[in-house]
PDB file of C-alpha atoms in Angstrom:
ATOM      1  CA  UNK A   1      59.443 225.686  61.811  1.00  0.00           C
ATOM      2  CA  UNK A   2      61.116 222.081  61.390  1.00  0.00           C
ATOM      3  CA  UNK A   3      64.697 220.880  61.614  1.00  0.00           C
ATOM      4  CA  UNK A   4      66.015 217.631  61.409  1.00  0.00           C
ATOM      5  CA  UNK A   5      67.664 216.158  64.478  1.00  0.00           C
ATOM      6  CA  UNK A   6      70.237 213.758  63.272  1.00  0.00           C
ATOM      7  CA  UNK A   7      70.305 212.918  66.791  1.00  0.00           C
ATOM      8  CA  UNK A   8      66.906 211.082  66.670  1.00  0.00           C
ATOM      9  CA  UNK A   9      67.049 211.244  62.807  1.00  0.00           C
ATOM     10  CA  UNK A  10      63.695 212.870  62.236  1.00  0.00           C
ATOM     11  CA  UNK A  11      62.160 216.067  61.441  1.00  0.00           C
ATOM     12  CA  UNK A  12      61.331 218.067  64.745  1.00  0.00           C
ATOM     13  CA  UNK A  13      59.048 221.394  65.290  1.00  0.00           C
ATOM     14  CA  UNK A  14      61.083 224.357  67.134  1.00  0.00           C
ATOM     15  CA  UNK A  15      59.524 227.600  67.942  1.00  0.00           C
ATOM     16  CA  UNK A  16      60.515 230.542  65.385  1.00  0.00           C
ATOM     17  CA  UNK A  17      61.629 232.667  67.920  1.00  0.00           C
ATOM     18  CA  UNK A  18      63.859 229.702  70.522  1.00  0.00           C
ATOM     19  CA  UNK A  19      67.336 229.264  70.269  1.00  0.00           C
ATOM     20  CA  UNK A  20      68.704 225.806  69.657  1.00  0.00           C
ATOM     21  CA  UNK A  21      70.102 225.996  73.267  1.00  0.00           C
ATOM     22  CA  UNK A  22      66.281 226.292  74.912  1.00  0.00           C
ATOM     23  CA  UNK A  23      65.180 223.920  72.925  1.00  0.00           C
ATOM     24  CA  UNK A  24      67.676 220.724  73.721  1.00  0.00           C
ATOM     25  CA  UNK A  25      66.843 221.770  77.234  1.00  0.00           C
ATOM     26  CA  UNK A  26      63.005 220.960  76.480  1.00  0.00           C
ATOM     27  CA  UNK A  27      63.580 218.555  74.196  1.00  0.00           C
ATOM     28  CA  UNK A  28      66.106 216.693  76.612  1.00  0.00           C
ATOM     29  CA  UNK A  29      64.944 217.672  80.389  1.00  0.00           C
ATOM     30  CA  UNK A  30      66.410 215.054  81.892  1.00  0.00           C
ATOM     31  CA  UNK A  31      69.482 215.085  80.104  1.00  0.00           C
ATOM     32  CA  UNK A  32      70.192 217.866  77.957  1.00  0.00           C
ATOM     33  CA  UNK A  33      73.405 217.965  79.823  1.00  0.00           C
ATOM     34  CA  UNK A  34      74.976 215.895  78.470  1.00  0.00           C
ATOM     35  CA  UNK A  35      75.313 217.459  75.217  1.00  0.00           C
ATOM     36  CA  UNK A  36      78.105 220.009  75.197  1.00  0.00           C
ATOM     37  CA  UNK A  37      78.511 221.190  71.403  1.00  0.00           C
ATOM     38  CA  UNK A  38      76.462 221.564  68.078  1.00  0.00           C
ATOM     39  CA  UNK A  39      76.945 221.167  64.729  1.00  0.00           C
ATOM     40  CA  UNK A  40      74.589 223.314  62.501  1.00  0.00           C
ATOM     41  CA  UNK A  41      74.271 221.648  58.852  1.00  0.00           C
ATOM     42  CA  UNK A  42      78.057 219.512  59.813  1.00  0.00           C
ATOM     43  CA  UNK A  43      79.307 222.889  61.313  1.00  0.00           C
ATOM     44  CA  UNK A  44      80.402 223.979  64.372  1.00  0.00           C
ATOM     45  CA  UNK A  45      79.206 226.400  66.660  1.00  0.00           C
ATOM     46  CA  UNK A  46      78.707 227.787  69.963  1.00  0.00           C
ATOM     47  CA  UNK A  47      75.920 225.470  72.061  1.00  0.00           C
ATOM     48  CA  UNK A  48      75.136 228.740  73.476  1.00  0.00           C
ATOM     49  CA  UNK A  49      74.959 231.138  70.184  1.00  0.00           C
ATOM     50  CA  UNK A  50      74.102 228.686  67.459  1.00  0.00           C
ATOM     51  CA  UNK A  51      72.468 229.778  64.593  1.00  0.00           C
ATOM     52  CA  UNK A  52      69.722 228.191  62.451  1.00  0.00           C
ATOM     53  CA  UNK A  53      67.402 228.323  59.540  1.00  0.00           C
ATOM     54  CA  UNK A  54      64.030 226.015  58.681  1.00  0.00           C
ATOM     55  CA  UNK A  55      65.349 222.799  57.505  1.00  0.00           C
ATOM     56  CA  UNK A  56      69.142 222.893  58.832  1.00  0.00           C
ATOM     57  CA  UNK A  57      70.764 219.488  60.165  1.00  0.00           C
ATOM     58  CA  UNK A  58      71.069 219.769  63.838  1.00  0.00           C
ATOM     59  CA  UNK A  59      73.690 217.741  65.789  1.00  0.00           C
ATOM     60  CA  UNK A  60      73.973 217.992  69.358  1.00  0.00           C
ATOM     61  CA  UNK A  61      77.432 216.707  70.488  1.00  0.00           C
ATOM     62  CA  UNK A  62      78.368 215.000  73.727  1.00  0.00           C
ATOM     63  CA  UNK A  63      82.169 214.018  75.263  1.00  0.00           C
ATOM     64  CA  UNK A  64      81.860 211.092  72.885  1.00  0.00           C
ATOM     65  CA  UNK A  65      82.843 213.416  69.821  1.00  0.00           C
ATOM     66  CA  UNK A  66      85.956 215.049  69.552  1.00  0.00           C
ATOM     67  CA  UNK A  67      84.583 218.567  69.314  1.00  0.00           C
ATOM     68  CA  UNK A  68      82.179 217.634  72.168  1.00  0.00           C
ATOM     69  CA  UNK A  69      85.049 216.160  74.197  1.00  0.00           C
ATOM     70  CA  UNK A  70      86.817 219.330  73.860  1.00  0.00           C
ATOM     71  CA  UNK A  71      84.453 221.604  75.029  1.00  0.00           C
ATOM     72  CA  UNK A  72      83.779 219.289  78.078  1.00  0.00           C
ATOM     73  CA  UNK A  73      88.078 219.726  78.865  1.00  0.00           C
ATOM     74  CA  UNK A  74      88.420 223.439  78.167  1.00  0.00           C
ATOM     75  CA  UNK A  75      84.954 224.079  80.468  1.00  0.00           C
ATOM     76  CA  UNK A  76      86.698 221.911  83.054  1.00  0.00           C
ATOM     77  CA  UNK A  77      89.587 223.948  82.655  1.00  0.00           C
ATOM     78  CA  UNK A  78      88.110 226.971  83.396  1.00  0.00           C
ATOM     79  CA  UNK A  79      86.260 225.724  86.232  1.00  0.00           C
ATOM     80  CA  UNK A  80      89.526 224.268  87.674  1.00  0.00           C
ATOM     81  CA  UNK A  81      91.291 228.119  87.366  1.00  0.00           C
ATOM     82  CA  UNK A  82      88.661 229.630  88.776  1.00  0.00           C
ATOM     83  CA  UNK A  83      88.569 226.982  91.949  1.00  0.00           C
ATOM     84  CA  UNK A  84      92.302 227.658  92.573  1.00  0.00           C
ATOM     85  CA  UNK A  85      91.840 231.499  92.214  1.00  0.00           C
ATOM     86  CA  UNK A  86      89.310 231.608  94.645  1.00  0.00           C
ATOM     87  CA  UNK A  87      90.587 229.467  97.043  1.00  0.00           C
ATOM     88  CA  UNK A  88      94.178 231.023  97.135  1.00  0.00           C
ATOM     89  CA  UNK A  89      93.033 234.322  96.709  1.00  0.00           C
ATOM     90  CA  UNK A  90      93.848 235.158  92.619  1.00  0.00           C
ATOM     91  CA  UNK A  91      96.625 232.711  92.341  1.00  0.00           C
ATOM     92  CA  UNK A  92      98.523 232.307  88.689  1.00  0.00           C
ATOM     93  CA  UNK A  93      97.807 229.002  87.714  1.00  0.00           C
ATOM     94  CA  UNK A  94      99.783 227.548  84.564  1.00  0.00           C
ATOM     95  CA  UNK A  95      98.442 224.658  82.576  1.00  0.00           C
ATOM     96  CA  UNK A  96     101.230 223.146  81.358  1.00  0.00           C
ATOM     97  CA  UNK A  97     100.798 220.240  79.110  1.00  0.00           C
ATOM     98  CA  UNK A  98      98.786 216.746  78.930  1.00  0.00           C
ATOM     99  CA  UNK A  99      99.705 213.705  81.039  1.00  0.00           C
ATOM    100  CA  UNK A 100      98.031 210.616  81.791  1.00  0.00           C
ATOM    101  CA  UNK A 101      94.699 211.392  79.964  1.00  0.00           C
ATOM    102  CA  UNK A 102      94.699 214.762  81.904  1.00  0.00           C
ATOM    103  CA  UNK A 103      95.766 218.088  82.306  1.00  0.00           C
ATOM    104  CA  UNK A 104      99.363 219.181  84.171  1.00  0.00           C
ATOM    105  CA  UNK A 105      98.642 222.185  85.893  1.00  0.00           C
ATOM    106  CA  UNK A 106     100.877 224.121  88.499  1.00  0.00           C
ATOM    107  CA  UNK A 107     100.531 226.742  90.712  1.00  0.00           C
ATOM    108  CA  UNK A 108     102.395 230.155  91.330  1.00  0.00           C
ATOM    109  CA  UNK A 109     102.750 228.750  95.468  1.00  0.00           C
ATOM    110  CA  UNK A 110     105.558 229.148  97.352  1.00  0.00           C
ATOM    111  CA  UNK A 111     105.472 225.768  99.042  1.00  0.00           C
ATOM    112  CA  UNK A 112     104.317 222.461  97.308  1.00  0.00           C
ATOM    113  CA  UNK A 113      99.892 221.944  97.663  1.00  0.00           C
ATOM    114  CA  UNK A 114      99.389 219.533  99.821  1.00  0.00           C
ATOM    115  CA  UNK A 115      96.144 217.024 100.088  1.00  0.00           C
ATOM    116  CA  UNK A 116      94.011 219.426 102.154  1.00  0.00           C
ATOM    117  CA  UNK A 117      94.521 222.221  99.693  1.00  0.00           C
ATOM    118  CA  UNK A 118      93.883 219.883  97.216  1.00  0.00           C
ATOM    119  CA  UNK A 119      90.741 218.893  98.799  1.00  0.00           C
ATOM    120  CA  UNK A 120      89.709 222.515  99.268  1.00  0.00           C
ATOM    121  CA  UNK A 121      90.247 223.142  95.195  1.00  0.00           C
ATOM    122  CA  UNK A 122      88.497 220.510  94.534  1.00  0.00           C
ATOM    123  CA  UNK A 123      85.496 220.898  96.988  1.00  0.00           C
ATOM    124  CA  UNK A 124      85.327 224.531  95.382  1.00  0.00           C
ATOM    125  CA  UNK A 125      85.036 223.419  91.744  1.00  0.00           C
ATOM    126  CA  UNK A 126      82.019 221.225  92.884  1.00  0.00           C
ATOM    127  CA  UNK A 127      80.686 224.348  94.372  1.00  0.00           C
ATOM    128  CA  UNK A 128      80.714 226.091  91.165  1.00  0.00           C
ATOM    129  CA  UNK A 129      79.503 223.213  88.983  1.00  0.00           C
ATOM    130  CA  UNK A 130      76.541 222.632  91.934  1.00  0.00           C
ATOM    131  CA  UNK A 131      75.574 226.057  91.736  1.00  0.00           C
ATOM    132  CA  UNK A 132      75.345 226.027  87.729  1.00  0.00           C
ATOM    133  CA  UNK A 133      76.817 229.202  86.821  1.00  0.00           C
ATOM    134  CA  UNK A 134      76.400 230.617  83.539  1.00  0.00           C
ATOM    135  CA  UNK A 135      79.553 230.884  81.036  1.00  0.00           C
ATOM    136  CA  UNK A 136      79.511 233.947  79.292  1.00  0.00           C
ATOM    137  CA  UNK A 137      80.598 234.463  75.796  1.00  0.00           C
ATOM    138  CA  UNK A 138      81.818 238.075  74.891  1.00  0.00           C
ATOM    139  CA  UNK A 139      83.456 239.612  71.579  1.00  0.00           C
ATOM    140  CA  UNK A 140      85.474 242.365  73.054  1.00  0.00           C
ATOM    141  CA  UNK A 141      88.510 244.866  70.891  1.00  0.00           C
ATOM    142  CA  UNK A 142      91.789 244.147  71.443  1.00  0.00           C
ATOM    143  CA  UNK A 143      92.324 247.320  73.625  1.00  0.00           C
ATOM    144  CA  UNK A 144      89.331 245.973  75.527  1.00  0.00           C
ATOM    145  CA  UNK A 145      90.184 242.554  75.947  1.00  0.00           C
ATOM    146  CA  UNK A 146      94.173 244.173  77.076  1.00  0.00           C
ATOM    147  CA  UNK A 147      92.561 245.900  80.154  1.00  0.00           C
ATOM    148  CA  UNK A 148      90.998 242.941  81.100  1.00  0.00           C
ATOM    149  CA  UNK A 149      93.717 240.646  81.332  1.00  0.00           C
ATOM    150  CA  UNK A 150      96.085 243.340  82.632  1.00  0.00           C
ATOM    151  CA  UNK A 151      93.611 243.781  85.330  1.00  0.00           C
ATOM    152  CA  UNK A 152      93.725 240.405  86.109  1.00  0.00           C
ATOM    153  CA  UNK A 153      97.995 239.992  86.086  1.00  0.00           C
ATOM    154  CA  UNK A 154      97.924 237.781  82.892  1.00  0.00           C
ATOM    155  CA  UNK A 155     100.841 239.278  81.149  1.00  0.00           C
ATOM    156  CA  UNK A 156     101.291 237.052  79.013  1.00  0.00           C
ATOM    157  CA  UNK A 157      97.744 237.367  77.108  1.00  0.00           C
ATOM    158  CA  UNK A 158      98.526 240.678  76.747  1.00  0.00           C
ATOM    159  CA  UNK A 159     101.876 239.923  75.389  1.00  0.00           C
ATOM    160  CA  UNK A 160      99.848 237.730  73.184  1.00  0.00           C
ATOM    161  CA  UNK A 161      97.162 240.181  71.912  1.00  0.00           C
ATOM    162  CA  UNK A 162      99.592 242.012  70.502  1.00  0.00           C
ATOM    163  CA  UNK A 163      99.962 239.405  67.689  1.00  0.00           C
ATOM    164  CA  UNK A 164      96.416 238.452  67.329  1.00  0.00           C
ATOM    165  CA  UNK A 165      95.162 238.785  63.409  1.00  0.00           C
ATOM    166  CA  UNK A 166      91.701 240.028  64.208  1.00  0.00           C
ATOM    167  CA  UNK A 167      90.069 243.345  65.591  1.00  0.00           C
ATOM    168  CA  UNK A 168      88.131 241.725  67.957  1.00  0.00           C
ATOM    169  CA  UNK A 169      88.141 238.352  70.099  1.00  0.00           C
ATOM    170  CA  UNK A 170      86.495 236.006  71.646  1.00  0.00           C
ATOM    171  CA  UNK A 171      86.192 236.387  75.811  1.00  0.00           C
ATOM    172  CA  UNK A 172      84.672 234.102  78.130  1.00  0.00           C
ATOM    173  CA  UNK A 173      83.676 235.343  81.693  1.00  0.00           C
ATOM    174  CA  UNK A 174      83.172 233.100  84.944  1.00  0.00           C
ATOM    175  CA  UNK A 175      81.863 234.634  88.293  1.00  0.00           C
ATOM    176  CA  UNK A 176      83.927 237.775  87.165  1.00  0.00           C
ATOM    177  CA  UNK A 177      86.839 235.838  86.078  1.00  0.00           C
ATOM    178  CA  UNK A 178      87.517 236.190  82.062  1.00  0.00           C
ATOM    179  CA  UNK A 179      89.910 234.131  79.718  1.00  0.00           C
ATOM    180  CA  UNK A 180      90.305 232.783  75.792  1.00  0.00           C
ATOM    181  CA  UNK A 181      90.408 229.373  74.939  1.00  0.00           C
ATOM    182  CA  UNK A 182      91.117 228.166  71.602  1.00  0.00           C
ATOM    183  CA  UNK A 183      87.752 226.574  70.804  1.00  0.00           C
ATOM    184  CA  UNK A 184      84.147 226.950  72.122  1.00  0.00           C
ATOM    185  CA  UNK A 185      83.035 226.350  75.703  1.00  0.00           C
ATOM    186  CA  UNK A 186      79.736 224.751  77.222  1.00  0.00           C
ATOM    187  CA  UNK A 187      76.866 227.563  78.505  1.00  0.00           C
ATOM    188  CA  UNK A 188      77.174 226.739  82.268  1.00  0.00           C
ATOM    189  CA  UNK A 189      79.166 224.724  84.893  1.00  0.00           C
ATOM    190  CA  UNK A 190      76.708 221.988  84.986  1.00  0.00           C
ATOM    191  CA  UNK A 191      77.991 220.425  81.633  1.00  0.00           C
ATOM    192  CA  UNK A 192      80.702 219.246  83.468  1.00  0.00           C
ATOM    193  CA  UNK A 193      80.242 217.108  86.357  1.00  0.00           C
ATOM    194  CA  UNK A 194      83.256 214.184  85.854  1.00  0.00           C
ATOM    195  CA  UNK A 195      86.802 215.096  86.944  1.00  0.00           C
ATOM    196  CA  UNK A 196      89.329 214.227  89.444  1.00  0.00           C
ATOM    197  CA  UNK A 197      92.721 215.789  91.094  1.00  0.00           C
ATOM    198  CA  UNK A 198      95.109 214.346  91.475  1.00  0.00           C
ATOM    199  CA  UNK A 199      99.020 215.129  93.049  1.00  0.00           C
ATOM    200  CA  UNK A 200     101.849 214.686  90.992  1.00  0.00           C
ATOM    201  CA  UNK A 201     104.735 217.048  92.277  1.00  0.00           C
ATOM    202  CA  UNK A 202     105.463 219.576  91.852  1.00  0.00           C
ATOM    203  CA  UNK A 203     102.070 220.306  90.244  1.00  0.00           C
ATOM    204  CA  UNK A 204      98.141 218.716  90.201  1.00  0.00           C
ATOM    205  CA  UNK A 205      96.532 216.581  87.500  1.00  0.00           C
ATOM    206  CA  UNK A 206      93.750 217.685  86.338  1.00  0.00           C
ATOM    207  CA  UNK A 207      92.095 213.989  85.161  1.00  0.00           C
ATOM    208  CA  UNK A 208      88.547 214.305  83.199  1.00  0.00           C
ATOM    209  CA  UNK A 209      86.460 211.557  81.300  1.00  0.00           C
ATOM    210  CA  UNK A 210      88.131 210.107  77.839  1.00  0.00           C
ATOM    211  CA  UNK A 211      85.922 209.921  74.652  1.00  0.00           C
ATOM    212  CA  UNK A 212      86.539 205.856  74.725  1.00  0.00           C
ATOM    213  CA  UNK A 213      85.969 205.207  78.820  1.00  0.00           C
ATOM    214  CA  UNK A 214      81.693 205.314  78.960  1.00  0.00           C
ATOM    215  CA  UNK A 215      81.938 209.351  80.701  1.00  0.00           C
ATOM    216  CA  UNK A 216      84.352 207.930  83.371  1.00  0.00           C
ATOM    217  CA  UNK A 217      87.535 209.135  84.737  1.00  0.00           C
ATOM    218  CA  UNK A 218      90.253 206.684  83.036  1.00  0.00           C
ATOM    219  CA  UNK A 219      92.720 204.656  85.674  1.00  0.00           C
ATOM    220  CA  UNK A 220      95.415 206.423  86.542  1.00  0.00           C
ATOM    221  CA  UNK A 221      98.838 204.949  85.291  1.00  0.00           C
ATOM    222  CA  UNK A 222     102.432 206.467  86.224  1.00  0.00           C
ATOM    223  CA  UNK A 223     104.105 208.164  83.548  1.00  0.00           C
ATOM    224  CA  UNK A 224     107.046 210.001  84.673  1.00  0.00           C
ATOM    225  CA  UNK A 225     109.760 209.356  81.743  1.00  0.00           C
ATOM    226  CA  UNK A 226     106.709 211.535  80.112  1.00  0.00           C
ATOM    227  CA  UNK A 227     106.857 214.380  82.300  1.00  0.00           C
ATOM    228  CA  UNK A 228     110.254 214.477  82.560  1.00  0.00           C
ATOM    229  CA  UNK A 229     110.516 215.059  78.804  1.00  0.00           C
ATOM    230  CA  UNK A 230     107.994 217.880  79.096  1.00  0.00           C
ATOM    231  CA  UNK A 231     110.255 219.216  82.399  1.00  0.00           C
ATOM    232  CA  UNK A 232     113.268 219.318  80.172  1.00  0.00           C
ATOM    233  CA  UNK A 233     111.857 221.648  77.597  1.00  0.00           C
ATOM    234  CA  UNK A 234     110.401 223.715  79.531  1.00  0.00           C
ATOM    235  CA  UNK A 235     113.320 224.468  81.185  1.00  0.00           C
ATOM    236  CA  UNK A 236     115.070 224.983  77.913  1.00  0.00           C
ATOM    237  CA  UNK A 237     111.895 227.528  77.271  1.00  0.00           C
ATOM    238  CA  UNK A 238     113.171 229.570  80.576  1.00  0.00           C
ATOM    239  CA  UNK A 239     116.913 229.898  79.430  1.00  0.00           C
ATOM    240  CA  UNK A 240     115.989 230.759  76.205  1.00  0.00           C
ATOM    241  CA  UNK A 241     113.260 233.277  77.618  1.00  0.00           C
ATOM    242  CA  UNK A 242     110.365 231.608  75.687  1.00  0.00           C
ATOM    243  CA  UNK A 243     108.181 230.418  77.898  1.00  0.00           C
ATOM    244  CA  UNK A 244     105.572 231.591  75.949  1.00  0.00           C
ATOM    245  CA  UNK A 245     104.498 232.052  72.466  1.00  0.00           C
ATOM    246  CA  UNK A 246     103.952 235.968  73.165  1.00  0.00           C
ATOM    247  CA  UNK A 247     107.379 235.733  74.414  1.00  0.00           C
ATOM    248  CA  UNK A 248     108.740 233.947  70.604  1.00  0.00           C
ATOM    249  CA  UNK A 249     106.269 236.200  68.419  1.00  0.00           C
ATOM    250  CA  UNK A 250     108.515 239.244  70.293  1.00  0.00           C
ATOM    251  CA  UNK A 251     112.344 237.242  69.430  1.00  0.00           C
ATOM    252  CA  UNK A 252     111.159 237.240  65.930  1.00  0.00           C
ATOM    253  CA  UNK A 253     109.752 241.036  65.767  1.00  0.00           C
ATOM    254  CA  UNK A 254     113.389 242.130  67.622  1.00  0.00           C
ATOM    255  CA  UNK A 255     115.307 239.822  64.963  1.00  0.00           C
ATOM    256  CA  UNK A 256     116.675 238.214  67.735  1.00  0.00           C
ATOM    257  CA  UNK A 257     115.241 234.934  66.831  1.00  0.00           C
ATOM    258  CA  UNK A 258     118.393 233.404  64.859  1.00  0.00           C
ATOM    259  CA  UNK A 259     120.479 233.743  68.640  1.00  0.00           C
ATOM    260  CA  UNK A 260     117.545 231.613  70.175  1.00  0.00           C
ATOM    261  CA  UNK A 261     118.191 229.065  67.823  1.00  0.00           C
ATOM    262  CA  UNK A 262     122.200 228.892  67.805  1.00  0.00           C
ATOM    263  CA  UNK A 263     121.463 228.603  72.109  1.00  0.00           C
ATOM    264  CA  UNK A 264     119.034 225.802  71.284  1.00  0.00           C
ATOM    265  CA  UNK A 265     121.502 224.184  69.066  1.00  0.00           C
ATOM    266  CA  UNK A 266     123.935 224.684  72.475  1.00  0.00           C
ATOM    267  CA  UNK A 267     121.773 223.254  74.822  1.00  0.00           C
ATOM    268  CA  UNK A 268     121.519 219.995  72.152  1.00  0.00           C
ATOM    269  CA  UNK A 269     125.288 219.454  71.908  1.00  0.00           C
TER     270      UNK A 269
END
């Protein structure tokens, strides 16, 4: 059956019975990694469950797309969690916000990581990406998805489950290791090969490529008015008791929400 590639712009064969994953892998051997997402007929899907009929428009999507760029950061991400879990034996590890075309991250430690521990996260991720472990995609119930993360001490997806608009959800799983991400994720570790850590106290930096810097890691510049910004609200989040969103969904089910908002007012004054 044929489909056009608007990659090369021309009609292509693919085998009735191959998925549009196998077949980027033999039409691109050498470098069918660097594609990360598709878009079926201008719409998005899953690299790793995409769907297809004879005749669809096929777009494979690399880190110079937004949609491809995004898959690249959230595999990274979960690559980077699962690094730190293993290496500090099923750490909590919060990523907090964006800074300096990267990820803030910090880590449930008692004392402050220092470079070797950095160096031993970071020597773990490349163990995972080396190894090219598969990223698997699961559609699990609520209840299901609850005794997962429960299991796993994330009590704050299961405070957020509670509020989710859908019977099921979509679960990714990593050497045993499962979380959601808002968006899709690339099949295997080995779509992501491009990062950096860095230090930036009290957390790490998690630095990837940018969609505009040629699949390299983007100088680092200083940006600590930013992060202090970002400090001071999430310190207003603590007081307040909102760290989270699971956290706010429950102020507005207890009708408390209207005394979060007079402290907020507080703290402003």
């Amino acid at each position: 059956m044929n489909i056009l590639l608007l990659n090369e712009n021309k009609i292509v064969d693919i085998n009735e019975n191959e998925t549009l994953f196998y077949f980027l892998k033999r039409y691109y051997p050498e470098s069918y990694s660097r594609y990360l997402g598709i878009k079926v007929n201008n719409r998005l899907q899953e690299l790793a469950n995409a769907s297809f009929e004879e005749n669809d428009r096929i777009e494979f999507l690399d880190i110079r797309d937004r949609d491809g760029h995004l898959v690249y950061v959230r595999t990274l991400t979960l690559i980077y969690i699962k690094a730190c879990k293993d290496v500090f034996n099923d750490i909590d590890v919060s990523i907090e916000h964006s800074l300096n075309k990267g990820l803030y991250t910090e880590l449930e430690f008692k004392n402050v990581v220092n470079k070797h521990q950095l160096m031993n996260i970071k020597r773990r991720m490349q163990e995972i990406i080396d190894a090219k472990r598969p990223i698997n995609t699961y559609f699990l119930s609520i209840k299901e998805a609850e005794e997962i993360f429960w299991r796993q001490g994330m009590e704050d997806k299961v405070e957020l489950l509670k509020y989710w608009n859908a019977e099921n959800i979509r679960v990714y799983e990593l050497d045993g290791y499962y979380d959601t991400f808002y968006g899709y994720l690339a099949p295997s570790t080995e779509f992501v090969d491009k990062y950096d850590l860095r230090l930036f106290y009290p957390g790490i930096i998690l630095n990837y490529p940018t969609r505009e810097n040629n699949f390299e890691i983007p100088e680092y510049i200083e940006q600590k008015k930013i992060f202090k910004v970002f400090s001071e609200a999430e310190k207003w989040g603590e007081i307040m008791n909102v760290g989270y969103v699971g956290a706010l969904n429950r102020k507005i089910d207890n009708n408390t929400i209207d005394d979060m908002i007079r402290v907020n007012e507080a703290l402003h004054e």
